[in-house]
Coordinates of C-alpha atoms in Angstrom, one line a residue:
X1 CA 17.8 -10.0 1.5
X2 CA 14.8 -10.4 -0.8
X3 CA 14.2 -6.4 -2.6
X4 CA 10.8 -5.4 -1.1
X5 CA 8.5 -4.8 -4.0
X6 CA 8.6 -1.2 -6.6
X7 CA 6.1 1.2 -6.2
X8 CA 5.1 -0.5 -9.4
X9 CA 2.4 -1.6 -8.2
X10 CA 1.0 1.3 -6.3
X11 CA -2.0 1.6 -8.4
X12 CA -2.0 -2.4 -8.9
X13 CA -0.1 -4.5 -12.0
X14 CA -3.6 -3.8 -14.1
X15 CA -4.5 -6.0 -17.0
X16 CA -4.8 -5.3 -20.3
X17 CA -8.7 -5.8 -22.0
X18 CA -10.0 -6.4 -18.5
X19 CA -12.4 -3.8 -19.2
X20 CA -14.5 -5.5 -22.4
X21 CA -14.6 -8.8 -20.1
X22 CA -16.2 -6.6 -17.2
X23 CA -18.5 -5.2 -18.5
X24 CA -19.4 -8.7 -19.5
X25 CA -19.6 -9.7 -15.9
X26 CA -22.1 -7.5 -15.3
X27 CA -21.9 -5.4 -11.9
X28 CA -24.3 -2.5 -13.6
X29 CA -22.7 0.2 -11.2
X30 CA -19.4 -0.4 -12.4
X31 CA -18.9 0.4 -16.2
X32 CA -15.8 -0.6 -18.1
X33 CA -14.3 3.0 -18.0
X34 CA -14.8 3.4 -14.0
X35 CA -10.9 3.3 -12.8
X36 CA -11.5 0.1 -10.6
X37 CA -13.5 -1.5 -13.3
X38 CA -10.2 -3.8 -14.4
X39 CA -9.3 -4.5 -10.4
X40 CA -13.0 -5.5 -9.8
X41 CA -12.7 -7.4 -12.5
X42 CA -9.8 -9.7 -11.7
X43 CA -10.7 -9.7 -7.1
X44 CA -14.4 -11.2 -9.0
X45 CA -12.8 -13.7 -11.0
X46 CA -10.1 -15.3 -8.5
X47 CA -13.8 -15.3 -5.3
X48 CA -12.3 -12.2 -3.2
X49 CA -14.3 -10.0 -3.6
X50 CA -18.5 -10.8 -4.3
X51 CA -21.0 -8.5 -5.6
X52 CA -23.8 -7.4 -3.4
X53 CA -27.2 -8.5 -5.0
X54 CA -29.0 -7.8 -8.5
X55 CA -26.5 -7.5 -10.6
X56 CA -24.6 -4.1 -8.3
X57 CA -21.3 -4.0 -7.3
X58 CA -21.3 -1.3 -4.7
X59 CA -18.3 0.6 -5.4
X60 CA -18.7 3.6 -3.6
X61 CA -19.7 2.1 -0.3
X62 CA -16.8 2.3 2.4
X63 CA -15.4 -0.9 3.9
X64 CA -15.4 -2.5 7.2
X65 CA -13.4 -4.7 9.5
X66 CA -15.5 -7.6 8.2
X67 CA -15.2 -7.7 4.7
X68 CA -11.8 -6.6 4.5
X69 CA -10.6 -9.6 6.7
X70 CA -13.4 -11.3 4.7
X71 CA -11.4 -10.5 1.5
X72 CA -7.4 -11.6 2.5
X73 CA -9.0 -14.9 4.1
X74 CA -10.4 -16.1 0.7
X75 CA -7.0 -15.7 -0.5
X76 CA -4.3 -16.2 2.8
X77 CA -6.8 -18.5 5.3
X78 CA -9.4 -20.3 3.5
X79 CA -8.8 -23.4 5.6
X80 CA -9.7 -21.3 8.0
X81 CA -12.0 -19.2 7.1
X82 CA -13.9 -23.0 6.7
X83 CA -13.6 -24.6 9.4
X84 CA -15.1 -21.4 11.9
X85 CA -18.3 -22.6 9.7
X86 CA -17.9 -26.1 11.4
X87 CA -17.0 -25.1 14.5
X88 CA -19.4 -21.9 15.7
X89 CA -19.2 -22.5 19.5
X90 CA -15.3 -22.0 20.1
X91 CA -16.8 -18.9 18.7
X92 CA -18.3 -18.4 21.7
X93 CA -20.9 -14.8 20.6
X94 CA -23.5 -15.6 21.9
X95 CA -27.1 -17.1 20.6
X96 CA -26.6 -15.1 17.5
X97 CA -27.4 -16.9 14.0
X98 CA -23.9 -18.5 13.3
X99 CA -24.8 -18.6 9.6
X100 CA -23.8 -14.4 9.5
X101 CA -20.9 -14.8 7.2
X102 CA -19.3 -12.4 9.8
X103 CA -18.0 -14.7 11.9
X104 CA -15.8 -16.8 10.1
X105 CA -14.3 -13.7 8.9
X106 CA -14.2 -12.9 13.0
X107 CA -13.1 -16.5 13.6
X108 CA -9.4 -15.8 11.2
X109 CA -8.8 -12.0 13.3
X110 CA -9.5 -13.7 16.3
X111 CA -7.0 -16.8 16.0
X112 CA -5.0 -15.1 14.2
X113 CA -4.7 -12.2 15.5
X114 CA -4.4 -9.6 12.7
X115 CA -3.7 -6.0 14.5
X116 CA -0.8 -8.1 16.3
X117 CA -1.5 -6.9 20.4
X118 CA -4.5 -3.9 18.6
X119 CA -8.7 -5.0 19.5
X120 CA -11.6 -4.4 18.2
X121 CA -14.8 -5.8 19.3
X122 CA -17.4 -8.1 18.0
X123 CA -19.8 -5.5 17.6
X124 CA -16.9 -2.6 16.1
X125 CA -15.8 -5.4 13.4
X126 CA -19.2 -6.7 12.2
X127 CA -20.0 -3.2 11.7
X128 CA -17.4 -0.3 11.4
X129 CA -15.6 1.0 8.7
X130 CA -11.9 0.0 9.5
X131 CA -9.0 2.9 9.4
X132 CA -6.8 2.4 6.5
X133 CA -4.1 2.4 9.0
X134 CA -5.7 -1.0 9.9
X135 CA -5.6 -2.1 6.9
X136 CA -1.5 -1.7 7.1
X137 CA -1.5 -3.4 10.3
X138 CA -3.0 -6.6 9.0
X139 CA -1.4 -6.8 5.3
X140 CA 2.0 -6.8 6.8
X141 CA 0.9 -9.0 9.7
X142 CA -0.1 -11.5 7.1
X143 CA 3.2 -10.9 5.0
X144 CA 5.1 -11.8 8.5
X145 CA 3.5 -15.0 9.0
X146 CA 4.0 -16.2 5.6
X147 CA 7.8 -16.5 6.3
X148 CA 8.5 -12.4 4.6
X149 CA 10.1 -10.0 6.1
X150 CA 8.4 -6.7 6.0
X151 CA 11.2 -4.2 7.4
X152 CA 11.4 -0.8 7.5
X153 CA 13.9 2.4 7.9
X154 CA 13.6 5.5 9.0
X155 CA 13.7 6.6 5.7
X156 CA 10.5 4.3 5.2
X157 CA 8.5 6.0 7.4
X158 CA 9.9 9.5 6.5
X159 CA 8.1 8.9 2.8
X160 CA 4.9 9.3 4.5
X161 CA 4.6 12.5 4.8
X162 CA 1.6 12.4 7.9
X163 CA 3.0 9.9 9.3
X164 CA 3.7 11.1 12.6
X165 CA 7.4 9.5 14.5
X166 CA 6.0 8.9 18.4
X167 CA 9.6 8.3 19.2
X168 CA 11.9 11.4 18.0
X169 CA 8.6 13.5 17.9
X170 CA 8.7 14.2 14.0
X171 CA 7.1 15.9 12.3
X172 CA 7.3 14.1 8.6
X173 CA 6.8 16.8 5.4
X174 CA 5.0 19.1 7.4
X175 CA 6.0 21.8 5.4
X176 CA 3.8 19.9 2.0
X177 CA 0.3 19.7 4.5
X178 CA -2.3 22.2 4.5
X179 CA -1.9 24.2 8.8
X180 CA -4.9 22.9 10.0
X181 CA -3.9 19.1 9.6
X182 CA -4.6 17.3 12.4
X183 CA -1.7 14.5 12.4
X184 CA -2.2 11.3 14.4
X185 CA 0.8 9.7 16.7
X186 CA 0.6 6.2 15.9
X187 CA 2.0 3.4 17.8
X188 CA 5.5 1.8 16.7
X189 CA 3.8 -1.3 14.8
X190 CA 0.9 0.7 13.2
X191 CA 3.7 3.6 12.1
X192 CA 5.6 0.0 10.0
X193 CA 3.0 -1.3 9.2
X194 CA 1.8 2.5 7.1
X195 CA 5.3 2.8 5.9
X196 CA 5.6 -0.8 4.7
X197 CA 3.2 -0.6 2.5
X198 CA 3.5 2.5 0.9
X199 CA 6.1 1.8 0.2
X200 CA 5.0 -1.7 -1.5
X201 CA 2.8 0.6 -2.9
X202 CA -0.6 -1.2 -1.4
X203 CA -1.2 1.5 0.1
X204 CA -1.0 4.8 -1.4
X205 CA -1.7 8.8 -0.9
X206 CA -4.8 9.9 -0.6
X207 CA -4.0 13.2 -2.8
X208 CA -1.7 15.0 -4.5
X209 CA 0.8 15.8 -1.4
X210 CA 0.8 11.2 -0.8
X211 CA -1.0 12.1 1.9
X212 CA -1.8 8.4 3.5
X213 CA -4.6 9.6 5.8
X214 CA -4.4 6.5 8.1
X215 CA -7.2 7.6 10.1
X216 CA -9.7 7.3 7.0
X217 CA -11.7 4.7 5.2
X218 CA -11.8 2.7 2.4
X219 CA -14.4 2.5 -0.7
X220 CA -15.1 -1.4 -2.5
X221 CA -13.9 -0.1 -5.3
X222 CA -10.4 0.4 -3.4
X223 CA -10.7 -2.7 -1.9
X224 CA -10.6 -3.8 -4.6
X225 CA -8.1 -2.1 -5.9
X226 CA -5.9 -3.4 -2.4
X227 CA -6.8 -7.1 -2.8
X228 CA -4.9 -6.9 -6.0
X229 CA -1.1 -5.7 -4.8
X230 CA -1.3 -7.3 -1.9
X231 CA -1.5 -10.5 -3.8
X232 CA 0.9 -9.2 -6.6
X233 CA 3.3 -8.2 -3.8
X234 CA 3.5 -11.1 -1.8
X235 CA 3.7 -13.1 -5.4
X236 CA 6.9 -11.4 -5.9
X237 CA 8.4 -12.0 -2.2
X238 CA 7.3 -15.9 -2.4
X239 CA 9.4 -15.8 -5.5
X240 CA 12.1 -13.7 -4.3
X241 CA 11.9 -11.4 -7.4
X242 CA 14.7 -8.8 -7.5
X243 CA 12.7 -6.2 -9.3
X244 CA 9.1 -5.8 -10.9
X245 CA 7.4 -5.1 -14.3
X246 CA 6.6 -1.6 -15.8
X247 CA 2.6 -1.4 -14.6
X248 CA 0.4 -2.4 -17.8
X249 CA -1.7 0.3 -17.6
X250 CA -4.2 0.7 -20.7
X251 CA -2.2 3.3 -23.4
X252 CA -3.6 6.7 -23.3
X253 CA -2.8 9.5 -24.7
X254 CA -3.3 13.5 -22.9
X255 CA -5.3 14.7 -25.3
X256 CA -6.2 18.7 -26.6
X257 CA -9.2 19.0 -24.8
X258 CA -7.8 17.8 -21.0
X259 CA -4.7 19.2 -21.8
X260 CA -6.9 22.7 -22.9
X261 CA -8.7 22.2 -19.5
X262 CA -5.3 22.3 -17.2
X263 CA -3.4 25.7 -19.2
X264 CA -6.9 27.4 -19.0
X265 CA -7.3 27.2 -15.8
X266 CA -3.4 28.8 -15.0
X267 CA -3.6 31.5 -17.1
X268 CA -6.8 32.9 -15.6
X269 CA -5.0 32.8 -12.3
X270 CA -2.3 33.4 -14.1
X271 CA -3.5 36.8 -15.9
X272 CA -4.9 37.5 -12.7
X273 CA -2.0 37.6 -11.2
X274 CA -0.5 39.9 -13.8
X275 CA 2.2 36.5 -14.5
X276 CA 3.0 35.3 -18.6
X277 CA 1.0 33.3 -20.0
X278 CA 1.7 30.0 -20.6
X279 CA 2.2 27.6 -23.7
X280 CA 2.3 24.2 -24.4
X281 CA 5.1 22.6 -25.8
X282 CA 5.6 19.0 -27.4
X283 CA 8.3 17.7 -26.1
X284 CA 7.9 18.5 -22.7
X285 CA 4.2 16.8 -22.8
X286 CA 6.3 14.1 -24.5
X287 CA 7.9 14.6 -21.0
X288 CA 5.5 14.7 -19.2
X289 CA 4.2 11.1 -20.4
X290 CA 7.6 9.8 -19.8
X291 CA 7.6 10.9 -16.4
X292 CA 4.1 9.6 -15.9
X293 CA 5.0 6.2 -16.5
X294 CA 7.6 6.5 -14.1
X295 CA 5.6 7.0 -11.9
X296 CA 3.4 4.7 -12.4
X297 CA 6.5 2.7 -11.5
X298 CA 7.4 4.6 -8.7
X299 CA 5.5 7.1 -7.1
X300 CA 7.8 10.5 -6.9
X301 CA 9.2 13.7 -8.4
X302 CA 13.2 11.2 -8.3
X303 CA 13.6 9.3 -11.1
X304 CA 13.0 5.1 -10.4
X305 CA 16.2 4.1 -9.3
X306 CA 17.9 6.6 -9.8
X307 CA 18.7 9.4 -7.5
X308 CA 18.8 12.2 -10.4
X309 CA 16.1 14.9 -9.6
X310 CA 12.4 14.7 -11.9
X311 CA 13.4 17.1 -14.1
X312 CA 16.5 15.8 -16.2
X313 CA 13.6 13.9 -18.4
X314 CA 13.2 17.1 -19.9
X315 CA 15.0 16.9 -23.4
X316 CA 17.7 18.7 -24.4
X317 CA 16.0 20.6 -27.6
X318 CA 14.1 22.2 -24.4
X319 CA 16.6 25.1 -23.3
X320 CA 15.6 25.5 -19.4
X321 CA 17.4 27.2 -16.5
X322 CA 14.0 27.0 -14.1
X323 CA 11.6 23.7 -14.8
X324 CA 8.3 22.7 -11.8
X325 CA 6.5 19.1 -12.1
X326 CA 3.4 19.0 -10.8
X327 CA 1.5 15.5 -10.2
X328 CA -1.3 13.1 -9.2
X329 CA -3.1 9.9 -9.8
X330 CA -6.3 11.2 -10.6
X331 CA -9.4 9.4 -12.9
X332 CA -9.2 12.0 -15.3
X333 CA -8.2 15.8 -16.1
X334 CA -10.7 17.2 -14.0
X335 CA -9.9 15.6 -10.9
X336 CA -5.7 16.0 -11.3
X337 CA -6.2 19.8 -11.7
X338 CA -8.6 20.1 -9.1
X339 CA -6.1 17.7 -6.6
X340 CA -3.5 20.1 -8.0
X341 CA -5.6 23.2 -7.1
X342 CA -6.3 22.4 -3.6
X343 CA -2.9 21.7 -2.7
X344 CA -0.9 25.1 -2.3
X345 CA 2.9 23.7 -3.2
X346 CA 1.3 22.4 -6.7
X347 CA -0.3 25.3 -7.6
X348 CA 2.8 27.5 -6.2
X349 CA 4.0 25.4 -9.8
X350 CA 0.6 26.4 -11.7
X351 CA 1.2 30.1 -11.0
X352 CA 5.1 30.4 -10.8
X353 CA 6.0 33.8 -12.4
X354 CA 9.0 32.5 -14.6
X355 CA 7.2 29.6 -15.9
X356 CA 6.1 30.1 -19.4
X357 CA 6.0 26.5 -21.0
X358 CA 4.1 23.1 -19.8
X359 CA 3.4 19.7 -20.9
X360 CA 1.0 17.6 -19.3
X361 CA 1.0 13.7 -20.0
X362 CA -0.4 11.6 -18.6
X363 CA -0.1 7.1 -18.4
X364 CA -3.3 5.3 -17.1
X365 CA -4.2 7.6 -14.3
X366 CA -1.0 8.9 -13.7
X367 CA -1.2 12.1 -14.7
X368 CA 2.3 14.8 -14.8
X369 CA 2.5 18.7 -15.5
X370 CA 6.2 20.2 -16.8
X371 CA 6.8 23.5 -16.2
X372 CA 10.1 25.3 -18.1
X373 CA 11.3 28.7 -18.1

């Protein structure tokens, strides 16, 4: 059995030096420091995505069904996409202009049954944003059409915090979710598709708790990243890869200003609570950076290919009897901090009365903060 690609692709195998090339591509609304710039450059260079005109990419608009299918069809069904332009009479869509780019996408969607038994209307396909659960279902169906295994287990499904297992009546990681969160009951095909894309790293959590948000939408910036992750996952499956290399993210060190931003906020809250004031430990910062590199490959509190808990990354030079860890994927330290502040379990670590020392590390856009007593 082929080993599923690990979460090294959680936010793609990003290409060193891409941002400089992207700046030359001319999308005025995607500066080279934008988190998605390498993905958009790669997807554009492979002909999967295009700008909207006037030198813009429009990274923040929601992606429709038609847009998503067009991007995947350019990669995996190019002949079918081209054929739809030649034989519009088979589409049976009425008297509308068949030159509309969305008709070929509809033809591929319907002909390849990319949503399986689930169907959407033509009007919805043309104009509605596609929810993340339907993206997952299409991706998994494409992988299966390419004659690759896309199996999932109960353990895989259990790793998705907000995936409701309708067949067992279980809620997964319910204690990590906000009390007001409305869990969606998904049918078996969508459950499996979400779990497979989640473990393959093609679609990942949307917040610090790892919530998948199956009914949520994605932006055009995220679409480019999803295209790259899918292409990489399929490549490694086709080449029978037993593993994937570490993600090549741009080298980045946590700045003193970012550490101060995070720790000052924590200490302000801790002072009000009468807790110890945290001190920054350089060895913990180095351990946190190690963990940040690791979660770029496997977004988990367990270390990659190891059942041991995250705290084994803390070096022996740091004596402790208690530790905790916060992790996040975010474009900058301020966003990572806000994700942690908004999460009850993460905020408990930040204000825990036992914590005395801390270290913050970053790798690419993955942030880790470690705490010890």
